Amino acid sequence: MPNIGGPSSGKKEILCGVVHSTILYGAPIWCEALRIRRYRTMLDGVQRRMLLRVGSAYRTTSTVALQVITGVIPIDLMAEERRYLYEMGNGQELAIRKAARERTLNLWQRRWELNEEKGQWTKKLIPDLRPWVTCRHRRIDFYISQFLTGHGSFGVYTQRLGISENAFCVYCGEEDSPEHTVLYSHRWAPYRIAIYGELGFQLTAETLVAHMIEDKRQCNTIGNMIRTIMQDKEKEQRAREN
């Protein structure tokens, strides 16, 4: 599926769910095998390919960050949840299913908190998984994924890959990170001023996602700002290169 255009992330999540259902057939029986790292890695690889398309993300994005931004539970924890429900009598009662999902989210949150290597920018934006994962109006695309992961049209990223000579913003001379681009660069200040005028508050890395979760209108407004900034930034970058 293309990064730009095609089905929305919500529709891609549905397709992803179909594949997960197929993969997890009989999970209560074979779940114990996931204690062997090689088997976990095999499953992670399959899920990763799906999540790259759900999130329309760069292939360099870590699996842990992909799972968070798409709100898709790690597949080994999905298997463990099915094993738990099986042992509880297949979890036909709603209360049991809710308890099982809470247990899974708690395990995922603990894993996310202990992770100190990959997806640290994503972790700064989304330290608490539950509100983001359970948000019904959460939608991401190619441009919003770049901001949420830090993998995209940012100097710190392109320099790391050897695409650009330095990591500095061409407008400000500061380090060109996703935080700088969307929240601080003077080139995109008019967009932030418009957001402040419409929503009545300023955005920071610590509060931006929280404001998106609070309200669908706020989510759409902030998402549109990020999308417009990233689109315009890429257009100006291409114009300079030509």
Coordinates of C-alpha atoms in Angstrom, one line a residue:
M1 CA 0.0 0.0 0.0
P2 CA 1.3 3.5 -0.8
N3 CA 2.5 5.9 1.9
I4 CA 0.4 8.7 0.4
G5 CA -3.1 8.0 -0.7
G6 CA -4.8 4.6 -0.4
P7 CA -6.9 3.4 2.6
S8 CA -6.8 5.3 5.8
S9 CA -4.9 4.0 8.8
G10 CA -8.2 2.9 10.3
K11 CA -9.0 0.7 7.4
K12 CA -5.5 -0.6 7.3
E13 CA -5.9 -1.6 11.0
I14 CA -8.9 -3.7 10.1
L15 CA -6.9 -5.5 7.4
C16 CA -4.1 -5.9 9.9
G17 CA -6.5 -7.4 12.4
V18 CA -7.6 -10.1 9.8
V19 CA -4.0 -11.2 9.4
H20 CA -3.5 -11.2 13.1
S21 CA -6.5 -13.5 13.5
T22 CA -5.0 -15.9 11.1
I23 CA -1.5 -15.9 12.6
L24 CA -2.9 -16.3 16.2
Y25 CA -5.0 -19.4 15.3
G26 CA -4.2 -21.9 18.1
A27 CA -2.1 -19.4 20.0
P28 CA -3.0 -20.9 23.4
I29 CA -1.3 -24.1 22.3
W30 CA 1.9 -22.7 20.8
C31 CA 2.3 -19.6 22.9
E32 CA 4.9 -21.2 25.1
A33 CA 7.2 -21.5 22.2
L34 CA 7.5 -17.7 22.2
R35 CA 9.9 -18.0 25.1
I36 CA 12.4 -18.9 22.5
R37 CA 13.7 -15.6 21.1
R38 CA 14.1 -16.9 17.6
Y39 CA 10.4 -17.5 17.3
R40 CA 9.5 -14.2 18.8
T41 CA 11.7 -12.5 16.2
M42 CA 10.0 -14.4 13.4
L43 CA 6.5 -13.2 14.5
D44 CA 7.8 -9.6 15.1
G45 CA 9.1 -9.6 11.6
V46 CA 5.7 -10.4 10.1
Q47 CA 3.9 -7.9 12.3
R48 CA 6.5 -5.2 11.5
R49 CA 5.8 -5.5 7.8
M50 CA 2.1 -5.0 8.4
L51 CA 2.6 -2.0 10.8
L52 CA 4.9 -0.2 8.3
R53 CA 1.9 -0.1 6.0
V54 CA -0.6 0.7 8.7
G55 CA 1.5 3.7 9.9
S56 CA 2.8 4.6 6.4
A57 CA 6.2 4.9 8.2
Y58 CA 9.8 4.9 7.1
R59 CA 11.3 1.4 7.0
T60 CA 14.0 2.5 9.5
T61 CA 11.4 3.0 12.2
S62 CA 11.8 0.6 15.1
T63 CA 9.2 -2.1 15.7
V64 CA 8.5 -0.9 19.2
A65 CA 7.7 2.6 17.9
L66 CA 5.5 1.2 15.1
Q67 CA 3.5 -0.8 17.6
V68 CA 2.9 2.4 19.7
I69 CA 2.0 4.9 17.0
T70 CA -0.4 2.4 15.3
G71 CA -1.8 1.3 18.7
V72 CA -1.3 -2.3 17.8
I73 CA -0.4 -4.6 20.6
P74 CA 2.9 -6.6 20.2
I75 CA 2.0 -9.9 18.7
D76 CA 3.6 -12.0 21.4
L77 CA 1.4 -10.2 24.0
M78 CA -1.6 -10.9 21.8
A79 CA -0.7 -14.6 21.9
E80 CA -0.3 -14.4 25.6
E81 CA -3.7 -12.8 26.0
R82 CA -5.3 -15.6 24.1
R83 CA -3.6 -18.2 26.2
Y84 CA -4.9 -16.4 29.3
L85 CA -8.5 -16.3 28.0
Y86 CA -8.2 -20.0 27.1
E87 CA -7.2 -20.9 30.6
M88 CA -10.1 -18.8 32.0
G89 CA -12.6 -20.8 30.0
N90 CA -12.2 -19.0 26.6
G91 CA -13.2 -15.7 28.2
Q92 CA -16.8 -15.6 27.0
E93 CA -17.8 -13.2 29.8
L94 CA -17.2 -9.5 29.0
A95 CA -15.6 -8.9 32.4
I96 CA -13.0 -11.6 31.8
R97 CA -12.2 -10.2 28.4
K98 CA -11.8 -6.7 29.8
A99 CA -9.6 -8.0 32.6
A100 CA -7.4 -9.8 30.0
R101 CA -7.0 -6.7 27.9
E102 CA -6.1 -4.6 31.0
R103 CA -3.5 -7.2 31.9
T104 CA -2.1 -7.1 28.3
L105 CA -1.9 -3.3 28.3
N106 CA -0.2 -3.3 31.7
L107 CA 2.4 -5.7 30.4
W108 CA 2.9 -3.6 27.3
Q109 CA 3.2 -0.4 29.4
R110 CA 5.9 -2.0 31.6
R111 CA 7.8 -3.1 28.5
W112 CA 7.6 0.4 27.0
E113 CA 8.8 2.0 30.3
L114 CA 11.8 -0.4 30.5
N115 CA 12.8 0.3 26.8
E116 CA 15.6 2.8 26.9
E117 CA 17.1 2.2 23.4
K118 CA 14.6 2.5 20.6
G119 CA 11.8 4.9 19.9
Q120 CA 12.8 7.4 22.6
W121 CA 11.3 10.4 20.8
T122 CA 8.0 8.5 20.4
K123 CA 8.3 7.6 24.1
K124 CA 8.6 11.3 25.0
L125 CA 5.4 12.1 23.0
I126 CA 3.5 9.0 24.2
P127 CA 4.8 7.9 27.7
D128 CA 1.4 6.4 28.7
L129 CA 0.1 3.9 26.1
R130 CA -3.4 3.3 27.3
P131 CA -5.0 6.7 26.4
W132 CA -3.4 6.7 22.9
V133 CA -4.1 3.0 22.1
T134 CA -7.8 3.3 23.2
C135 CA -8.4 6.7 21.5
R136 CA -11.2 6.1 19.0
H137 CA -10.4 9.1 16.8
R138 CA -6.7 8.4 16.6
R139 CA -5.6 8.5 12.9
I140 CA -2.1 8.7 11.5
D141 CA -0.7 9.1 8.0
F142 CA 2.7 9.4 6.3
Y143 CA 3.3 13.0 7.6
I144 CA 2.1 12.5 11.1
S145 CA 4.1 9.2 11.4
Q146 CA 7.2 11.2 10.5
F147 CA 6.7 13.5 13.5
L148 CA 5.7 10.7 15.9
T149 CA 8.7 8.6 15.1
G150 CA 11.4 11.2 14.2
H151 CA 12.1 9.3 11.0
G152 CA 11.5 11.6 8.1
S153 CA 12.4 15.0 6.7
F154 CA 14.5 16.1 9.7
G155 CA 18.2 17.0 9.6
V156 CA 19.1 14.8 12.6
Y157 CA 17.6 11.8 10.7
T158 CA 19.0 12.5 7.2
Q159 CA 22.5 13.2 8.5
R160 CA 22.4 9.9 10.4
L161 CA 21.7 8.2 7.1
G162 CA 24.3 10.1 5.3
I163 CA 21.8 11.9 3.1
S164 CA 22.6 15.4 4.3
E165 CA 26.0 16.9 5.5
N166 CA 24.7 18.4 8.7
A167 CA 21.7 18.3 11.0
F168 CA 20.9 22.0 11.1
C169 CA 17.7 23.7 10.2
V170 CA 18.1 25.8 7.1
Y171 CA 15.8 28.5 8.5
C172 CA 17.1 28.8 12.1
G173 CA 20.5 27.2 12.3
E174 CA 19.3 25.1 15.2
E175 CA 19.3 21.3 15.2
D176 CA 16.6 20.1 12.9
S177 CA 14.7 17.6 15.0
P178 CA 10.9 16.8 14.8
E179 CA 10.4 18.8 18.0
H180 CA 12.2 21.8 16.5
T181 CA 10.4 21.6 13.2
V182 CA 6.9 21.4 14.5
L183 CA 7.1 23.3 17.8
Y184 CA 9.9 25.9 17.6
S185 CA 11.2 26.7 14.1
H186 CA 10.3 30.3 13.2
R187 CA 9.6 29.3 9.6
W188 CA 6.4 27.5 10.8
A189 CA 5.5 29.9 13.5
P190 CA 2.3 31.2 11.6
Y191 CA 0.9 27.6 11.8
R192 CA 1.4 27.5 15.5
I193 CA -0.1 30.9 16.0
A194 CA -3.1 29.8 14.1
I195 CA -3.4 26.7 16.3
Y196 CA -3.2 28.9 19.4
G197 CA -5.9 31.2 18.1
E198 CA -8.2 28.3 17.4
L199 CA -7.6 26.1 20.4
G200 CA -6.4 28.6 23.0
F201 CA -3.2 26.8 24.2
Q202 CA 0.4 26.3 23.1
L203 CA 1.8 22.9 22.2
T204 CA 4.8 21.2 23.7
A205 CA 6.3 17.8 23.2
E206 CA 4.8 16.7 26.5
T207 CA 1.3 17.9 25.8
L208 CA 0.8 17.6 22.0
V209 CA -0.4 14.0 21.9
A210 CA -2.4 14.5 25.1
H211 CA -4.4 17.3 23.4
M212 CA -5.0 15.1 20.4
I213 CA -6.4 12.4 22.6
E214 CA -8.7 14.8 24.5
D215 CA -11.0 15.7 21.6
K216 CA -11.6 14.8 18.0
R217 CA -11.6 18.4 16.8
Q218 CA -8.3 19.1 18.6
C219 CA -6.9 15.9 17.1
N220 CA -7.9 16.9 13.6
T221 CA -6.6 20.5 14.0
I222 CA -3.3 19.5 15.4
G223 CA -2.9 16.7 12.9
N224 CA -3.6 19.1 10.0
M225 CA -1.0 21.5 11.3
I226 CA 1.7 18.7 11.5
R227 CA 0.7 17.5 8.0
T228 CA 0.8 20.9 6.4
I229 CA 4.2 21.7 8.0
M230 CA 5.7 18.5 6.8
Q231 CA 4.2 18.8 3.3
D232 CA 5.4 22.4 2.9
K233 CA 8.9 21.5 4.3
E234 CA 9.3 18.7 1.8
K235 CA 8.2 21.0 -1.0
E236 CA 10.7 23.7 -0.1
Q237 CA 13.4 21.1 0.4
R238 CA 12.8 19.7 -3.1
A239 CA 12.8 23.2 -4.6
R240 CA 16.2 23.9 -3.0
E241 CA 17.6 20.7 -4.4
N242 CA 16.5 21.5 -7.9

